[in-house]
Amino acid sequence: MDLTSVYRAEYGRCVATLTRLLGDIGLAEEAVQDAFAVAMEKWAQPGEEVPRNPGAWIVTTARNRALDRIRRESTREARHAQALLLHQPEETEEVGPVRDDQLRLIFTCCHPALSPLAQTALTLRLLGGLEVPEIARAYLAPEATISQRIVRAKKKIRDAGIPYRVPAEAELPHRLPPVLTVLYLIFNEGYTATTGPLLRTDLSAEAVRLARALADLMPDEPEVLGLLALLLLTEARRPARTAPSGEIVTLAEQDRTLWNRELIAEGHELVRRCLRRDRPGPYQIQAAINAVHTDGPATDWRQVLALYDQLMALTPTPIVALNRAVAVAEVHGPAVALAAVEELDIPGYHLLPATRADLLARLGRTDEAVAAYAEAITLATNDTERTFLETRRADLADEARG
């Protein structure tokens, strides 16, 4: 078993479990990191194997290390914490509306005392095990900014005594927006990883699992159902997203028989439930767009464009505008779409020059398209995406010479 994969798969669960046991997020993370360092060294030795349940090994080791650290402290508060930890059973019965350690950790980190960016950045770091560069990419923000927000958020949780606890029922809706954002970003990192292989199925699967748990917790919240539908319908297309050799396959070229029909059926049913509630929100509309993509043998682009118009009315961001331009190109042609794209400014976002390159190529402006692909390649951080863009650029260059 690849040790890096173990780390990625188990990190969030271990931090969440140990936070419940210790009641201290900072101490829990430090202990888990120490335990993983021990595990990586131990399991890499000849003749050693990764335990059948590596997460349990990590939690036990981290708990013992945290206890050793507390024993070395001499303050009255530390001795009290030691007593609590010594008498803490391995598993305690959960109380309150949230019975999932990781989901509880998300709600805890999304405390209103923290800024929205700090809430989601901290949760992505603790729960998803995402590194600072990965979080920065998700927000199109400088790495230094994200790192500072995470450090400040941990300090505020400690200094303000923000408890690790289950939110009361009345608090759940108020905490919901950043929770939805976190799950969405974790899934996105799994669907298109910042670096390395294109997919991190551990993150995608965990985001779906947590979205299901959230839907069980809040079944009357349309945006929760919308997010779950969006993740399911996107995940359903994953089997056709890459060729056997690993390269990206675009939506138009995907073999739809490979799509997961069970996930599509479940996603469509969730979208219908949202429509019956008639309280549209951004995740519901994105889910509806994906429902159109997965309905029938081909995409109804006029319907997709109409949905993007609704999404733009709710969340008029440059990235939504860029995605809308793709639908505009299918309905009104690449020239109209290119005019819209030229008005956008999304620094560091490789899909902006990549989309522009595709539209230029369709208009026969090959030299400009090659240059736009070159820009996209310099911005792309994922190896698979970069290879895809390099292939497109090479094909265009060959066409221009030929």
Coordinates of N, CA and C in Angstrom, one line a residue, residues 65-225:
R65 N 1.0 9.8 22.2 CA 2.0 10.9 22.1 C 1.4 12.2 22.7
A66 N 0.1 12.4 22.5 CA -0.5 13.6 23.1 C -0.5 13.5 24.7
L67 N -0.7 12.3 25.1 CA -0.7 12.0 26.6 C 0.7 12.2 27.1
D68 N 1.7 11.8 26.4 CA 3.1 12.0 26.8 C 3.4 13.5 26.9
R69 N 2.9 14.2 26.0 CA 3.2 15.7 26.0 C 2.5 16.3 27.1
I70 N 1.2 15.9 27.4 CA 0.5 16.5 28.5 C 1.2 16.2 29.8
R71 N 1.7 15.0 29.9 CA 2.4 14.6 31.2 C 3.6 15.5 31.5
R72 N 4.2 15.9 30.4 CA 5.4 16.8 30.6 C 5.1 18.2 31.0
E73 N 3.8 18.6 30.9 CA 3.3 19.9 31.3 C 3.1 19.9 32.8
S74 N 3.3 21.0 33.4 CA 3.2 21.1 34.9 C 2.1 22.0 35.3
T75 N 1.3 22.6 34.4 CA 0.2 23.5 34.8 C -1.0 22.7 35.4
R76 N -1.7 23.4 36.1 CA -2.9 22.7 36.7 C -3.9 22.3 35.6
E77 N -4.0 23.2 34.6 CA -4.9 22.9 33.5 C -4.5 21.7 32.7
A78 N -3.2 21.5 32.5 CA -2.6 20.4 31.8 C -2.9 19.1 32.6
R79 N -2.7 19.2 33.9 CA -3.0 17.9 34.7 C -4.4 17.5 34.6
H80 N -5.3 18.5 34.6 CA -6.7 18.2 34.4 C -7.0 17.6 33.1
A81 N -6.4 18.1 32.0 CA -6.5 17.5 30.7 C -6.0 16.1 30.6
Q82 N -4.9 15.9 31.4 CA -4.4 14.5 31.4 C -5.4 13.6 32.1
A83 N -6.0 14.0 33.1 CA -6.9 13.1 33.8 C -8.1 12.8 32.9
L84 N -8.5 13.8 32.2 CA -9.7 13.6 31.3 C -9.2 12.6 30.2
L85 N -8.0 12.7 29.6 CA -7.6 11.8 28.6 C -7.4 10.4 29.1
L86 N -6.8 10.3 30.3 CA -6.6 9.0 30.8 C -7.9 8.2 31.0
H87 N -9.0 8.9 31.3 CA -10.2 8.2 31.5 C -11.2 8.3 30.3
Q88 N -10.7 8.8 29.2 CA -11.5 8.9 28.0 C -11.6 7.5 27.4
P89 N -12.7 6.9 27.2 CA -12.9 5.6 26.5 C -12.5 5.8 25.1
E90 N -12.1 4.6 24.4 CA -11.8 4.7 23.0 C -12.9 5.2 22.2
E91 N -14.1 4.8 22.5 CA -15.2 5.3 21.7 C -16.3 5.8 22.6
T92 N -16.8 7.0 22.4 CA -17.8 7.6 23.2 C -19.1 7.7 22.4
E93 N -20.2 7.6 23.1 CA -21.5 7.8 22.4 C -21.7 9.2 22.0
E94 N -22.0 9.4 20.7 CA -22.2 10.8 20.2 C -23.6 11.3 20.7
V95 N -23.6 12.6 21.0 CA -24.9 13.2 21.3 C -25.1 14.4 20.4
G96 N -26.4 14.8 20.3 CA -26.7 15.9 19.5 C -26.9 15.5 18.0
P97 N -27.2 16.5 17.2 CA -27.6 16.2 15.8 C -26.5 15.6 14.9
V98 N -25.2 15.9 15.2 CA -24.2 15.4 14.3 C -23.5 14.2 14.9
R99 N -23.5 13.1 14.3 CA -22.9 11.9 14.8 C -21.7 11.4 14.0
D100 N -21.1 12.3 13.3 CA -19.9 11.9 12.5 C -18.8 12.9 12.9
D101 N -17.7 12.3 13.3 CA -16.6 13.1 13.8 C -16.1 14.2 12.8
Q102 N -16.0 13.7 11.5 CA -15.5 14.6 10.5 C -16.5 15.7 10.2
L103 N -17.8 15.4 10.2 CA -18.8 16.4 9.9 C -18.8 17.4 11.1
R104 N -18.7 16.9 12.3 CA -18.6 17.7 13.5 C -17.4 18.7 13.4
L105 N -16.3 18.2 12.9 CA -15.1 19.0 12.8 C -15.3 20.1 11.8
I106 N -16.0 19.8 10.7 CA -16.3 20.9 9.7 C -17.2 22.0 10.4
F107 N -18.2 21.6 11.1 CA -19.1 22.6 11.7 C -18.3 23.4 12.8
T108 N -17.4 22.7 13.5 CA -16.6 23.4 14.5 C -15.7 24.4 13.9
C109 N -15.0 24.1 12.8 CA -14.1 25.0 12.2 C -14.9 26.1 11.5
C110 N -16.1 25.9 11.1 CA -17.0 26.9 10.5 C -17.7 27.7 11.6
H111 N -17.0 28.0 12.7 CA -17.6 28.8 13.7 C -17.7 30.3 13.2
P112 N -18.8 31.0 13.6 CA -18.9 32.4 13.1 C -17.9 33.3 13.6
A113 N -17.1 33.0 14.6 CA -16.1 33.9 15.1 C -14.9 34.0 14.2
L114 N -14.8 33.0 13.2 CA -13.7 33.0 12.2 C -14.2 33.6 10.9
S115 N -13.3 34.2 10.2 CA -13.7 34.8 8.9 C -14.0 33.7 7.9
P116 N -14.8 33.9 6.9 CA -15.2 32.9 5.9 C -14.0 32.2 5.3
L117 N -13.0 32.9 4.9 CA -11.8 32.3 4.3 C -11.1 31.4 5.4
A118 N -11.0 31.9 6.6 CA -10.3 31.1 7.6 C -11.1 29.9 7.9
Q119 N -12.4 29.9 7.9 CA -13.2 28.8 8.2 C -12.9 27.7 7.2
T120 N -13.0 28.0 5.9 CA -12.9 27.0 4.9 C -11.4 26.5 4.7
A121 N -10.5 27.5 4.8 CA -9.1 27.1 4.7 C -8.6 26.2 5.8
L122 N -9.0 26.5 7.1 CA -8.7 25.6 8.2 C -9.3 24.2 8.0
T123 N -10.6 24.2 7.6 CA -11.2 22.9 7.5 C -10.6 22.0 6.4
L124 N -10.3 22.7 5.3 CA -9.6 21.9 4.2 C -8.3 21.4 4.6
R125 N -7.6 22.1 5.5 CA -6.3 21.7 6.0 C -6.5 20.5 6.9
L126 N -7.4 20.7 7.9 CA -7.5 19.7 8.9 C -8.3 18.4 8.4
L127 N -9.4 18.6 7.7 CA -10.2 17.5 7.3 C -9.7 16.8 6.1
G128 N -9.4 17.6 5.1 CA -9.0 17.0 3.8 C -7.5 16.7 3.7
G129 N -6.7 17.2 4.7 CA -5.3 17.0 4.7 C -4.7 17.8 3.5
L130 N -5.4 18.8 2.9 CA -4.8 19.5 1.8 C -3.7 20.4 2.3
E131 N -2.7 20.5 1.4 CA -1.6 21.3 1.7 C -1.9 22.8 1.3
V132 N -1.1 23.7 1.8 CA -1.4 25.1 1.6 C -1.5 25.5 0.1
P133 N -0.6 24.9 -0.8 CA -0.7 25.2 -2.2 C -2.0 24.8 -2.8
E134 N -2.5 23.6 -2.4 CA -3.7 23.1 -2.9 C -4.9 24.0 -2.5
I135 N -4.9 24.5 -1.3 CA -6.0 25.4 -0.8 C -5.9 26.7 -1.5
A136 N -4.7 27.2 -1.7 CA -4.5 28.5 -2.4 C -5.0 28.4 -3.8
R137 N -4.8 27.3 -4.5 CA -5.3 27.1 -5.8 C -6.8 27.1 -5.9
A138 N -7.4 26.5 -4.9 CA -8.9 26.5 -4.8 C -9.5 27.9 -4.7
Y139 N -8.7 28.8 -4.0 CA -9.2 30.1 -3.8 C -8.6 31.1 -4.8
L140 N -7.6 30.7 -5.6 CA -6.9 31.6 -6.5 C -6.3 32.7 -5.7
A141 N -5.7 32.3 -4.5 CA -5.1 33.3 -3.6 C -3.6 32.9 -3.4
P142 N -2.8 33.9 -2.9 CA -1.4 33.6 -2.6 C -1.3 32.6 -1.5
E143 N -0.3 31.8 -1.6 CA -0.1 30.8 -0.6 C 0.2 31.4 0.8
A144 N 0.9 32.5 0.8 CA 1.2 33.2 2.1 C -0.1 33.6 2.8
T145 N -1.0 34.1 2.0 CA -2.3 34.5 2.6 C -3.0 33.4 3.2
I146 N -3.1 32.3 2.6 CA -3.8 31.1 3.1 C -3.1 30.6 4.3
S147 N -1.7 30.5 4.3 CA -1.0 30.0 5.5 C -1.2 30.9 6.7
Q148 N -1.2 32.2 6.5 CA -1.5 33.1 7.6 C -2.9 33.0 8.2
R149 N -3.9 32.8 7.3 CA -5.3 32.6 7.8 C -5.4 31.3 8.6
I150 N -4.7 30.3 8.2 CA -4.8 29.0 8.9 C -4.2 29.2 10.3
V151 N -3.0 29.8 10.3 CA -2.3 30.0 11.6 C -3.2 30.9 12.6
R152 N -3.7 31.9 12.0 CA -4.5 32.8 12.8 C -5.8 32.2 13.3
A153 N -6.4 31.3 12.5 CA -7.6 30.6 12.8 C -7.4 29.7 14.0
K154 N -6.3 28.9 14.0 CA -6.0 28.0 15.1 C -5.7 28.8 16.3
K155 N -5.0 30.0 16.2 CA -4.8 30.8 17.4 C -6.1 31.3 18.0
K156 N -7.0 31.7 17.1 CA -8.2 32.3 17.6 C -9.1 31.2 18.3
I157 N -9.1 30.0 17.7 CA -9.8 28.9 18.4 C -9.3 28.7 19.8
R158 N -7.9 28.7 19.9 CA -7.3 28.5 21.2 C -7.5 29.6 22.2
D159 N -7.3 30.8 21.7 CA -7.3 32.0 22.6 C -8.8 32.3 23.0
A160 N -9.7 32.1 22.1 CA -11.1 32.5 22.4 C -11.8 31.3 23.0
G161 N -11.2 30.2 23.1 CA -11.8 29.0 23.8 C -13.0 28.5 23.0
I162 N -12.9 28.6 21.7 CA -14.0 28.0 20.9 C -14.1 26.5 21.1
P163 N -15.2 26.0 21.5 CA -15.2 24.6 21.9 C -15.4 23.7 20.6
Y164 N -14.9 22.5 20.8 CA -15.2 21.4 19.8 C -16.5 20.8 20.3
R165 N -17.6 21.1 19.7 CA -18.9 20.6 20.1 C -19.8 20.5 19.0
V166 N -20.9 19.8 19.2 CA -22.0 19.7 18.2 C -22.8 20.9 18.3
P167 N -23.0 21.6 17.1 CA -23.9 22.8 17.1 C -25.3 22.4 17.5
A168 N -26.0 23.3 18.1 CA -27.4 23.1 18.4 C -28.2 23.1 17.1
E169 N -29.3 22.5 17.1 CA -30.2 22.4 15.9 C -30.4 23.8 15.3
A170 N -30.6 24.8 16.1 CA -30.9 26.2 15.6 C -29.6 26.8 15.0
E171 N -28.4 26.3 15.3 CA -27.2 26.9 14.8 C -26.8 26.3 13.4
L172 N -27.4 25.1 13.1 CA -26.9 24.4 11.9 C -27.1 25.2 10.6
P173 N -28.3 25.8 10.4 CA -28.4 26.6 9.1 C -27.4 27.8 9.0
H174 N -27.1 28.4 10.2 CA -26.2 29.6 10.1 C -24.8 29.1 9.8
R175 N -24.4 27.9 10.1 CA -23.1 27.4 9.8 C -23.0 26.7 8.4
L176 N -24.2 26.6 7.8 CA -24.3 25.8 6.6 C -23.4 26.3 5.4
P177 N -23.5 27.6 5.0 CA -22.8 28.0 3.8 C -21.3 27.6 3.7
P178 N -20.5 27.9 4.8 CA -19.1 27.5 4.6 C -18.9 26.0 4.6
V179 N -19.8 25.3 5.3 CA -19.8 23.8 5.3 C -20.0 23.3 3.9
L180 N -20.9 23.8 3.2 CA -21.2 23.4 1.8 C -19.9 23.7 0.9
T181 N -19.4 24.9 1.2 CA -18.2 25.3 0.4 C -17.0 24.3 0.6
V182 N -16.8 23.9 1.8 CA -15.7 23.0 2.2 C -15.9 21.7 1.4
L183 N -17.1 21.1 1.5 CA -17.4 19.8 0.9 C -17.2 20.0 -0.7
Y184 N -17.6 21.1 -1.2 CA -17.5 21.3 -2.7 C -16.0 21.4 -3.0
L185 N -15.2 22.1 -2.2 CA -13.8 22.2 -2.6 C -13.0 20.9 -2.4
I186 N -13.4 20.2 -1.3 CA -12.7 18.9 -1.1 C -13.0 18.0 -2.3
F187 N -14.3 17.9 -2.8 CA -14.6 17.1 -3.9 C -13.8 17.6 -5.2
N188 N -13.8 18.9 -5.4 CA -13.1 19.4 -6.5 C -11.6 19.0 -6.6
E189 N -11.0 19.1 -5.4 CA -9.6 18.7 -5.3 C -9.4 17.2 -5.6
G190 N -10.4 16.4 -5.3 CA -10.4 15.0 -5.6 C -10.6 14.7 -7.1
Y191 N -11.5 15.6 -7.7 CA -11.9 15.4 -9.1 C -10.8 15.9 -10.0
T192 N -10.1 17.0 -9.6 CA -8.9 17.5 -10.4 C -7.9 17.9 -9.4
A193 N -7.0 17.1 -9.1 CA -6.0 17.3 -8.1 C -5.0 18.5 -8.5
T194 N -4.5 19.2 -7.5 CA -3.6 20.3 -7.8 C -2.4 19.8 -8.5
T195 N -1.8 18.8 -7.9 CA -0.6 18.2 -8.5 C -0.7 16.7 -8.6
G196 N 0.2 16.1 -9.3 CA 0.2 14.6 -9.4 C -0.8 14.1 -10.3
P197 N -1.3 12.8 -10.0 CA -2.4 12.3 -10.9 C -3.6 13.2 -10.9
L198 N -4.4 13.0 -12.0 CA -5.6 13.9 -12.2 C -6.6 13.7 -11.0
L199 N -6.8 12.5 -10.6 CA -7.8 12.2 -9.7 C -7.3 11.8 -8.3
R200 N -8.0 12.2 -7.3 CA -7.8 11.7 -5.9 C -9.1 11.2 -5.4
T201 N -9.3 9.9 -5.7 CA -10.6 9.3 -5.5 C -10.9 9.3 -4.0
D202 N -9.9 9.3 -3.1 CA -10.2 9.2 -1.7 C -10.9 10.5 -1.3
L203 N -10.5 11.6 -1.8 CA -11.1 12.9 -1.4 C -12.5 13.0 -2.0
S204 N -12.7 12.6 -3.3 CA -14.0 12.6 -3.9 C -15.0 11.7 -3.1
A205 N -14.6 10.5 -2.8 CA -15.4 9.6 -2.1 C -15.8 10.2 -0.7
E206 N -14.8 10.8 0.0 CA -15.1 11.3 1.3 C -16.0 12.5 1.3
A207 N -15.9 13.3 0.2 CA -16.8 14.5 0.1 C -18.2 14.0 -0.2
V208 N -18.4 13.0 -1.0 CA -19.7 12.4 -1.2 C -20.3 11.8 0.1
R209 N -19.4 11.1 0.8 CA -19.9 10.5 2.0 C -20.4 11.5 3.0
L210 N -19.6 12.6 3.2 CA -20.0 13.6 4.1 C -21.2 14.4 3.6
A211 N -21.3 14.6 2.3 CA -22.5 15.2 1.8 C -23.8 14.4 2.0
R212 N -23.6 13.1 2.0 CA -24.8 12.2 2.3 C -25.1 12.4 3.8
A213 N -24.1 12.4 4.6 CA -24.4 12.5 6.1 C -25.0 13.9 6.3
L214 N -24.6 14.9 5.6 CA -25.2 16.2 5.8 C -26.7 16.2 5.4
A215 N -26.9 15.5 4.3 CA -28.3 15.4 3.8 C -29.2 14.7 4.7
D216 N -28.6 13.7 5.4 CA -29.4 12.9 6.4 C -29.7 13.8 7.6
L217 N -28.7 14.7 7.9 CA -28.9 15.6 9.0 C -29.8 16.7 8.8
M218 N -29.8 17.3 7.5 CA -30.6 18.4 7.2 C -31.4 18.1 5.9
P219 N -32.4 17.2 5.9 CA -33.0 16.7 4.7 C -34.0 17.8 4.1
D220 N -34.3 18.8 4.8 CA -35.2 19.9 4.3 C -34.5 21.1 3.7
E221 N -33.1 21.0 3.7 CA -32.3 22.2 3.2 C -32.1 21.9 1.7
P222 N -32.7 22.7 0.8 CA -32.5 22.4 -0.7 C -31.1 22.5 -1.1
E223 N -30.3 23.4 -0.6 CA -28.9 23.6 -1.0 C -28.1 22.4 -0.6
V224 N -28.4 21.7 0.5 CA -27.7 20.5 0.9 C -28.0 19.4 -0.1
L225 N -29.3 19.3 -0.5 CA -29.6 18.3 -1.5 C -29.0 18.6 -2.8

